[in-house]
Coordinates of C-alpha atoms in Angstrom, one line a residue:
M1 CA 39.5 -4.4 24.5
P2 CA 36.8 -1.7 24.2
S3 CA 37.3 1.5 26.4
T4 CA 35.1 2.4 29.3
S5 CA 33.6 5.4 27.4
S6 CA 32.7 3.1 24.5
I7 CA 31.1 0.6 26.8
I8 CA 29.2 3.5 28.5
L9 CA 28.1 5.0 25.2
V10 CA 26.7 1.6 23.9
S11 CA 25.0 0.9 27.2
L12 CA 23.3 4.3 27.0
V13 CA 22.1 3.6 23.5
V14 CA 20.7 0.3 24.5
A15 CA 19.1 1.9 27.6
I16 CA 17.5 4.6 25.5
A17 CA 16.2 2.0 22.8
I18 CA 14.7 0.0 25.5
F19 CA 13.0 2.8 27.4
I20 CA 11.4 4.3 24.2
N21 CA 10.3 1.2 22.7
Y22 CA 8.9 -0.7 25.7
P23 CA 6.1 -1.5 26.0
S24 CA 4.9 -1.3 22.3
P25 CA 2.5 1.5 21.7
P26 CA -1.2 0.1 22.4
L27 CA -3.6 0.1 19.8
T28 CA -5.8 3.3 19.6
D29 CA -9.7 2.8 20.2
R30 CA -10.2 3.5 16.3
I31 CA -7.6 0.9 15.3
K32 CA -9.4 -1.5 17.8
K33 CA -12.7 -1.0 16.1
W34 CA -11.2 -1.5 12.7
K35 CA -9.6 -4.7 14.1
Q36 CA -12.9 -6.0 15.3
S37 CA -14.4 -5.3 11.9
G38 CA -12.2 -7.7 10.2
Q39 CA -11.0 -11.2 10.6
Y40 CA -7.8 -13.3 9.8
F41 CA -6.7 -15.9 7.2
E42 CA -3.7 -18.2 7.3
Y43 CA -1.4 -18.4 4.5
K44 CA 2.1 -20.2 4.7
G45 CA 2.0 -20.5 8.3
H46 CA 1.3 -16.7 9.1
N47 CA -1.8 -14.9 10.0
R48 CA -2.9 -12.0 7.8
F49 CA -5.6 -9.7 8.8
Y50 CA -8.4 -8.8 6.3
K51 CA -11.7 -6.7 6.3
E52 CA -14.5 -7.5 4.0
S53 CA -17.9 -5.4 3.8
K54 CA -20.9 -6.0 1.8
G55 CA -21.7 -3.0 -0.3
S56 CA -24.8 -1.4 -1.9
G57 CA -23.4 -1.9 -5.5
R58 CA -23.9 -4.8 -7.9
D59 CA -23.2 -8.2 -6.4
E60 CA -20.8 -8.9 -9.2
D61 CA -18.6 -5.9 -8.6
I62 CA -15.8 -6.8 -6.4
L63 CA -13.1 -4.4 -5.2
M64 CA -9.7 -5.6 -3.8
I65 CA -7.6 -2.9 -2.2
F66 CA -3.8 -2.8 -1.4
H67 CA -2.1 -0.5 1.0
G68 CA 1.5 1.0 0.8
F69 CA 4.6 1.2 2.9
P70 CA 4.9 1.4 5.8
S71 CA 1.2 1.5 6.7
S72 CA -1.8 -0.7 6.5
S73 CA -5.4 -1.4 5.6
Y74 CA -6.5 1.4 8.0
D75 CA -5.3 4.0 5.4
Y76 CA -8.8 3.6 3.5
N77 CA -10.9 4.2 6.6
K78 CA -11.8 7.7 5.2
I79 CA -13.0 6.5 1.8
W80 CA -14.5 3.1 3.0
D81 CA -18.1 4.1 3.0
D82 CA -17.7 5.7 -0.3
L83 CA -16.3 2.4 -1.9
T84 CA -19.0 0.3 -0.3
K85 CA -21.5 2.4 -2.1
M86 CA -19.9 1.5 -5.3
F87 CA -19.2 -2.2 -5.0
G88 CA -21.0 -5.3 -4.0
K89 CA -18.0 -6.4 -1.7
V90 CA -15.0 -4.3 -0.8
V91 CA -12.0 -6.4 0.4
V92 CA -8.6 -5.1 1.9
L93 CA -5.9 -6.9 3.7
D94 CA -2.8 -6.1 5.8
F95 CA 0.0 -7.8 3.9
L96 CA 2.4 -9.8 6.0
G97 CA 4.7 -7.5 8.1
Y98 CA 2.1 -4.7 8.1
G99 CA -0.7 -3.4 10.2
L100 CA -2.6 -6.1 12.2
S101 CA -1.0 -9.0 10.4
D102 CA 1.9 -11.3 11.7
K103 CA 5.2 -9.6 11.5
P104 CA 8.0 -12.4 11.5
L105 CA 11.6 -11.1 12.1
G106 CA 14.0 -12.0 9.2
H107 CA 11.2 -12.9 6.8
N108 CA 12.1 -12.5 3.2
Y109 CA 9.2 -10.2 2.2
L110 CA 8.7 -10.6 -1.3
M111 CA 6.2 -8.7 -3.7
V112 CA 5.5 -12.0 -5.3
E113 CA 4.4 -13.6 -2.0
H114 CA 2.2 -10.6 -1.3
A115 CA 0.6 -11.2 -4.7
D116 CA 0.3 -14.9 -4.0
S117 CA -1.5 -14.1 -0.8
V118 CA -4.1 -11.8 -2.6
E119 CA -4.9 -14.5 -5.1
F120 CA -5.3 -17.1 -2.2
L121 CA -7.7 -14.7 -0.2
L122 CA -9.7 -14.0 -3.5
K123 CA -10.1 -17.8 -4.1
K124 CA -10.9 -18.4 -0.4
L125 CA -13.7 -15.8 -0.4
G126 CA -14.9 -17.0 -3.9
H127 CA -14.2 -13.9 -5.7
K128 CA -13.0 -14.6 -9.4
R129 CA -13.4 -11.2 -11.3
Y130 CA -12.3 -8.1 -9.4
H131 CA -11.0 -4.7 -9.5
I132 CA -8.0 -3.2 -7.8
L133 CA -7.3 0.1 -6.0
S134 CA -3.8 0.4 -4.8
H135 CA -1.2 2.8 -3.3
D136 CA 2.7 3.0 -3.0
M137 CA 4.1 -0.5 -2.5
G138 CA 0.6 -1.9 -3.0
D139 CA 0.9 -0.6 -6.6
T140 CA 3.9 -2.9 -7.1
V141 CA 1.7 -5.8 -5.9
A142 CA -0.9 -4.7 -8.5
Q143 CA 1.9 -4.7 -11.2
E144 CA 2.9 -8.4 -10.4
L145 CA -0.8 -9.4 -10.7
I146 CA -1.1 -7.5 -13.9
H147 CA 2.0 -9.3 -15.2
R148 CA 0.5 -12.6 -14.5
Q149 CA -2.7 -11.9 -16.2
N150 CA -0.7 -10.5 -19.1
K151 CA 1.2 -13.6 -19.5
L152 CA -2.0 -15.8 -19.6
T153 CA -3.7 -13.4 -22.0
E154 CA -0.6 -13.7 -24.5
A155 CA -0.8 -17.3 -24.3
G156 CA -4.4 -17.4 -25.1
K157 CA -5.3 -18.7 -21.7
K158 CA -7.5 -17.7 -18.9
G159 CA -6.8 -18.2 -15.2
E160 CA -9.1 -18.7 -12.2
L161 CA -9.1 -15.1 -11.5
E162 CA -9.5 -12.1 -13.8
I163 CA -8.6 -8.4 -13.0
L164 CA -11.2 -6.2 -14.5
S165 CA -9.7 -2.7 -13.9
V166 CA -7.0 -1.2 -11.8
C167 CA -6.5 2.2 -10.2
L168 CA -3.1 3.2 -8.8
M169 CA -2.4 6.1 -6.5
N170 CA 1.1 7.7 -5.7
G171 CA 3.8 5.0 -5.7
G172 CA 7.3 4.6 -7.2
I173 CA 6.1 2.3 -9.9
I174 CA 8.8 3.7 -12.2
P175 CA 11.9 3.0 -10.0
E176 CA 14.1 5.6 -12.0
T177 CA 11.8 8.6 -11.0
I178 CA 12.0 7.6 -7.1
D179 CA 13.5 10.4 -5.0
M180 CA 14.2 8.3 -1.8
R181 CA 13.9 10.1 1.7
L182 CA 16.6 10.2 4.1
L183 CA 14.8 7.6 6.4
Q184 CA 14.2 5.1 3.5
K185 CA 18.0 5.3 2.7
V186 CA 18.9 4.7 6.2
M187 CA 16.6 1.7 6.5
L188 CA 18.2 0.3 3.5
N189 CA 21.6 0.6 4.9
P190 CA 22.5 -3.0 6.7
W191 CA 24.6 -1.0 9.4
L192 CA 22.5 1.8 10.3
A193 CA 18.9 0.2 9.8
P194 CA 19.3 -2.1 13.1
I195 CA 20.1 1.1 15.1
A196 CA 17.5 3.3 13.8
M197 CA 14.9 0.6 14.0
R198 CA 15.5 0.3 17.7
L199 CA 15.7 4.0 18.2
S200 CA 12.3 4.6 16.4
N201 CA 10.0 6.6 18.6
R202 CA 6.8 8.8 18.3
I203 CA 8.6 11.9 17.5
M204 CA 10.8 10.4 14.9
F205 CA 7.7 8.7 13.4
K206 CA 5.7 12.0 13.1
K207 CA 8.6 13.8 11.7
G208 CA 9.4 11.1 9.0
F209 CA 5.8 10.2 8.1
G210 CA 4.6 13.8 8.3
E211 CA 7.2 14.6 5.5
V212 CA 5.2 12.7 2.7
F213 CA 2.0 14.7 3.7
G214 CA 1.2 18.2 2.2
E215 CA 2.0 21.1 4.5
K216 CA -1.8 21.9 4.6
T217 CA -3.0 18.3 4.9
Q218 CA -1.0 16.9 7.9
P219 CA -2.4 14.2 9.9
T220 CA -4.1 15.3 13.2
P221 CA -2.4 14.4 16.5
E222 CA -5.1 11.6 16.9
E223 CA -4.4 10.4 13.4
F224 CA -0.7 10.1 14.0
D225 CA -1.5 8.1 17.2
D226 CA -3.6 5.8 15.1
Y227 CA -0.8 5.2 12.5
F228 CA 2.0 4.9 15.0
S229 CA 0.0 2.3 16.9
V230 CA -0.9 -0.1 14.0
I231 CA 2.6 0.3 12.5
G232 CA 4.1 -0.5 15.8
Y233 CA 1.9 -3.3 16.5
N234 CA 3.4 -6.9 17.0
D235 CA 6.8 -5.0 17.2
G236 CA 6.4 -3.6 13.7
H237 CA 9.3 -1.4 14.1
L238 CA 11.6 -4.3 14.0
V239 CA 10.8 -5.4 10.7
T240 CA 11.1 -2.2 9.0
N241 CA 14.5 -3.0 7.3
D242 CA 13.0 -6.4 6.0
L243 CA 9.9 -4.5 4.7
I244 CA 11.6 -1.7 2.8
Q245 CA 13.6 -4.3 0.7
Y246 CA 10.6 -3.8 -1.7
L247 CA 12.6 -1.0 -3.1
P248 CA 15.5 -3.2 -4.4
Q249 CA 12.9 -5.5 -5.7
R250 CA 11.4 -2.7 -7.8
F251 CA 14.7 -1.9 -9.5
A252 CA 15.6 -5.5 -10.0
N253 CA 12.2 -6.2 -11.5
R254 CA 11.8 -2.9 -13.4
D255 CA 11.4 -4.2 -16.8
K256 CA 8.9 -6.8 -15.8
W257 CA 6.8 -4.7 -13.5
V258 CA 6.8 -1.3 -15.7
G259 CA 6.4 -3.4 -18.8
A260 CA 3.3 -5.0 -17.2
L261 CA 1.6 -1.5 -17.2
E262 CA 2.9 -0.7 -20.8
Q263 CA 1.7 -4.0 -22.4
T264 CA -1.5 -4.7 -20.6
K265 CA -5.1 -4.3 -22.1
I266 CA -6.6 -4.1 -18.6
P267 CA -8.1 -0.5 -18.0
L268 CA -5.7 1.6 -16.0
H269 CA -6.0 4.8 -14.2
I270 CA -4.0 6.7 -11.8
I271 CA -5.1 9.3 -9.1
F272 CA -1.9 11.4 -8.2
G273 CA -1.1 13.8 -5.7
P274 CA 1.4 16.3 -7.4
S275 CA 3.0 17.5 -4.2
D276 CA 4.5 14.0 -3.5
P277 CA 8.2 14.3 -2.6
V278 CA 9.0 10.7 -3.1
N279 CA 7.5 10.7 -6.7
P280 CA 8.0 14.1 -8.0
H281 CA 5.4 15.5 -10.3
N282 CA 7.9 16.8 -13.0
T283 CA 9.6 13.5 -13.2
F284 CA 7.1 10.7 -12.3
L285 CA 3.9 11.9 -14.0
K286 CA 5.8 13.1 -17.1
K287 CA 7.4 9.6 -17.5
Y288 CA 4.3 7.7 -16.6
K289 CA 2.3 9.4 -19.2
E290 CA 5.0 8.6 -21.8
L291 CA 5.1 4.9 -20.8
V292 CA 1.5 4.4 -20.3
P293 CA -0.4 6.5 -22.6
H294 CA -3.5 4.4 -22.5
S295 CA -3.9 5.0 -18.7
G296 CA -6.4 7.7 -17.5
V297 CA -4.8 10.3 -15.1
T298 CA -6.5 12.4 -12.3
E299 CA -4.2 15.1 -11.1
L300 CA -5.4 16.4 -7.6
P301 CA -4.9 19.8 -6.3
S302 CA -1.3 20.9 -6.1
H303 CA -1.1 20.9 -2.2
I304 CA -2.1 17.0 -2.1
S305 CA 1.0 14.8 -1.5
H306 CA 1.9 11.1 -1.2
Y307 CA -1.3 9.9 0.7
P308 CA -4.1 11.2 -1.4
H309 CA -6.8 9.1 0.2
L310 CA -6.0 10.3 3.5
E311 CA -5.3 13.9 2.6
Y312 CA -8.2 14.6 0.2
P313 CA -10.5 11.5 0.7
E314 CA -13.6 13.2 -0.9
G315 CA -11.6 14.0 -4.2
V316 CA -10.1 10.5 -4.3
A317 CA -13.6 9.0 -4.0
K318 CA -14.9 11.3 -6.7
A319 CA -12.2 10.6 -9.1
Y320 CA -12.5 6.8 -8.3
K321 CA -16.1 6.9 -8.9
Q322 CA -15.6 8.5 -12.2
F323 CA -13.0 5.9 -13.3
F324 CA -15.5 3.0 -12.3
E325 CA -18.5 4.5 -13.8
S326 CA -16.6 4.9 -17.0
W327 CA -15.6 1.3 -17.0
K328 CA -19.2 0.2 -16.4
R329 CA -20.3 2.4 -19.5
N330 CA -17.7 0.8 -21.6
E331 CA -18.5 -2.8 -20.5
A332 CA -22.2 -2.1 -21.1
S333 CA -21.3 -0.7 -24.7
K334 CA -19.3 -4.0 -25.4
K335 CA -22.2 -6.0 -24.4
Q336 CA -24.6 -4.3 -26.7
E337 CA -22.2 -4.7 -29.8

């Protein structure tokens, strides 16, 4: 029979957990505005948020954007206008479990399903040929989609959809180079994760999230509020342990997904913040260049970290525009041959 002190301790922990997590943080006005600018599509019984904007670029140029863990489509708010100037349509979604989408408890969040939902949305919108810009966990979704297209190409077939180019940003796409943060390790622990999820609060979030930004590029207090509110939306803190299972999936599918980058003929580029503690410059970027020598690389200033599109939006927009313009020139040359 548990002792009185044990009962008191457990009761105290539960009381604190309820206090700091109730009610869920309200959406900030900026996130509300982002939500109002998008809409929802249903896939496999769950609603997923997406935002599509008409741009001033050529109608045939379609950009599909993938966010990372633990954040959302809102990560791209600082470069959204720049991207709509380059493309005819710009589309981003919140993957299931993230952002403004449904967050079912106990769901088996698979990268394969995320990729399936992307293809479903593209077909729904009538987009057949598209470009990809991705970050972090979203890079792995891109790898899965690249793998699928590689297989079709090898078989001499053409699918309903065609990836035209891929630009990655900081992400653990080469699993052996990942330097996991303490919070990631805790969330992967089946015993500690349930406790940590229920004890999550604004202070802990700010510390953990802030660690993957550069010292000089930390979010403002208002930006921390935005990220905290959208991640916590729909009790998002309670699915963190389920969502982070993308990391073991990376190791289990290492040869498939890294091989996709090594083997593909799709034009590749990576925009990299070198101060990233999760994907250290000296190990990750060196390995990436060895394995994927045909990829272009933009190395940002040394103080930029894991979230380059939030820390240095003007630099990311410029680098991506250069890559995209280079792709257009190459395509024009091919047509003239």
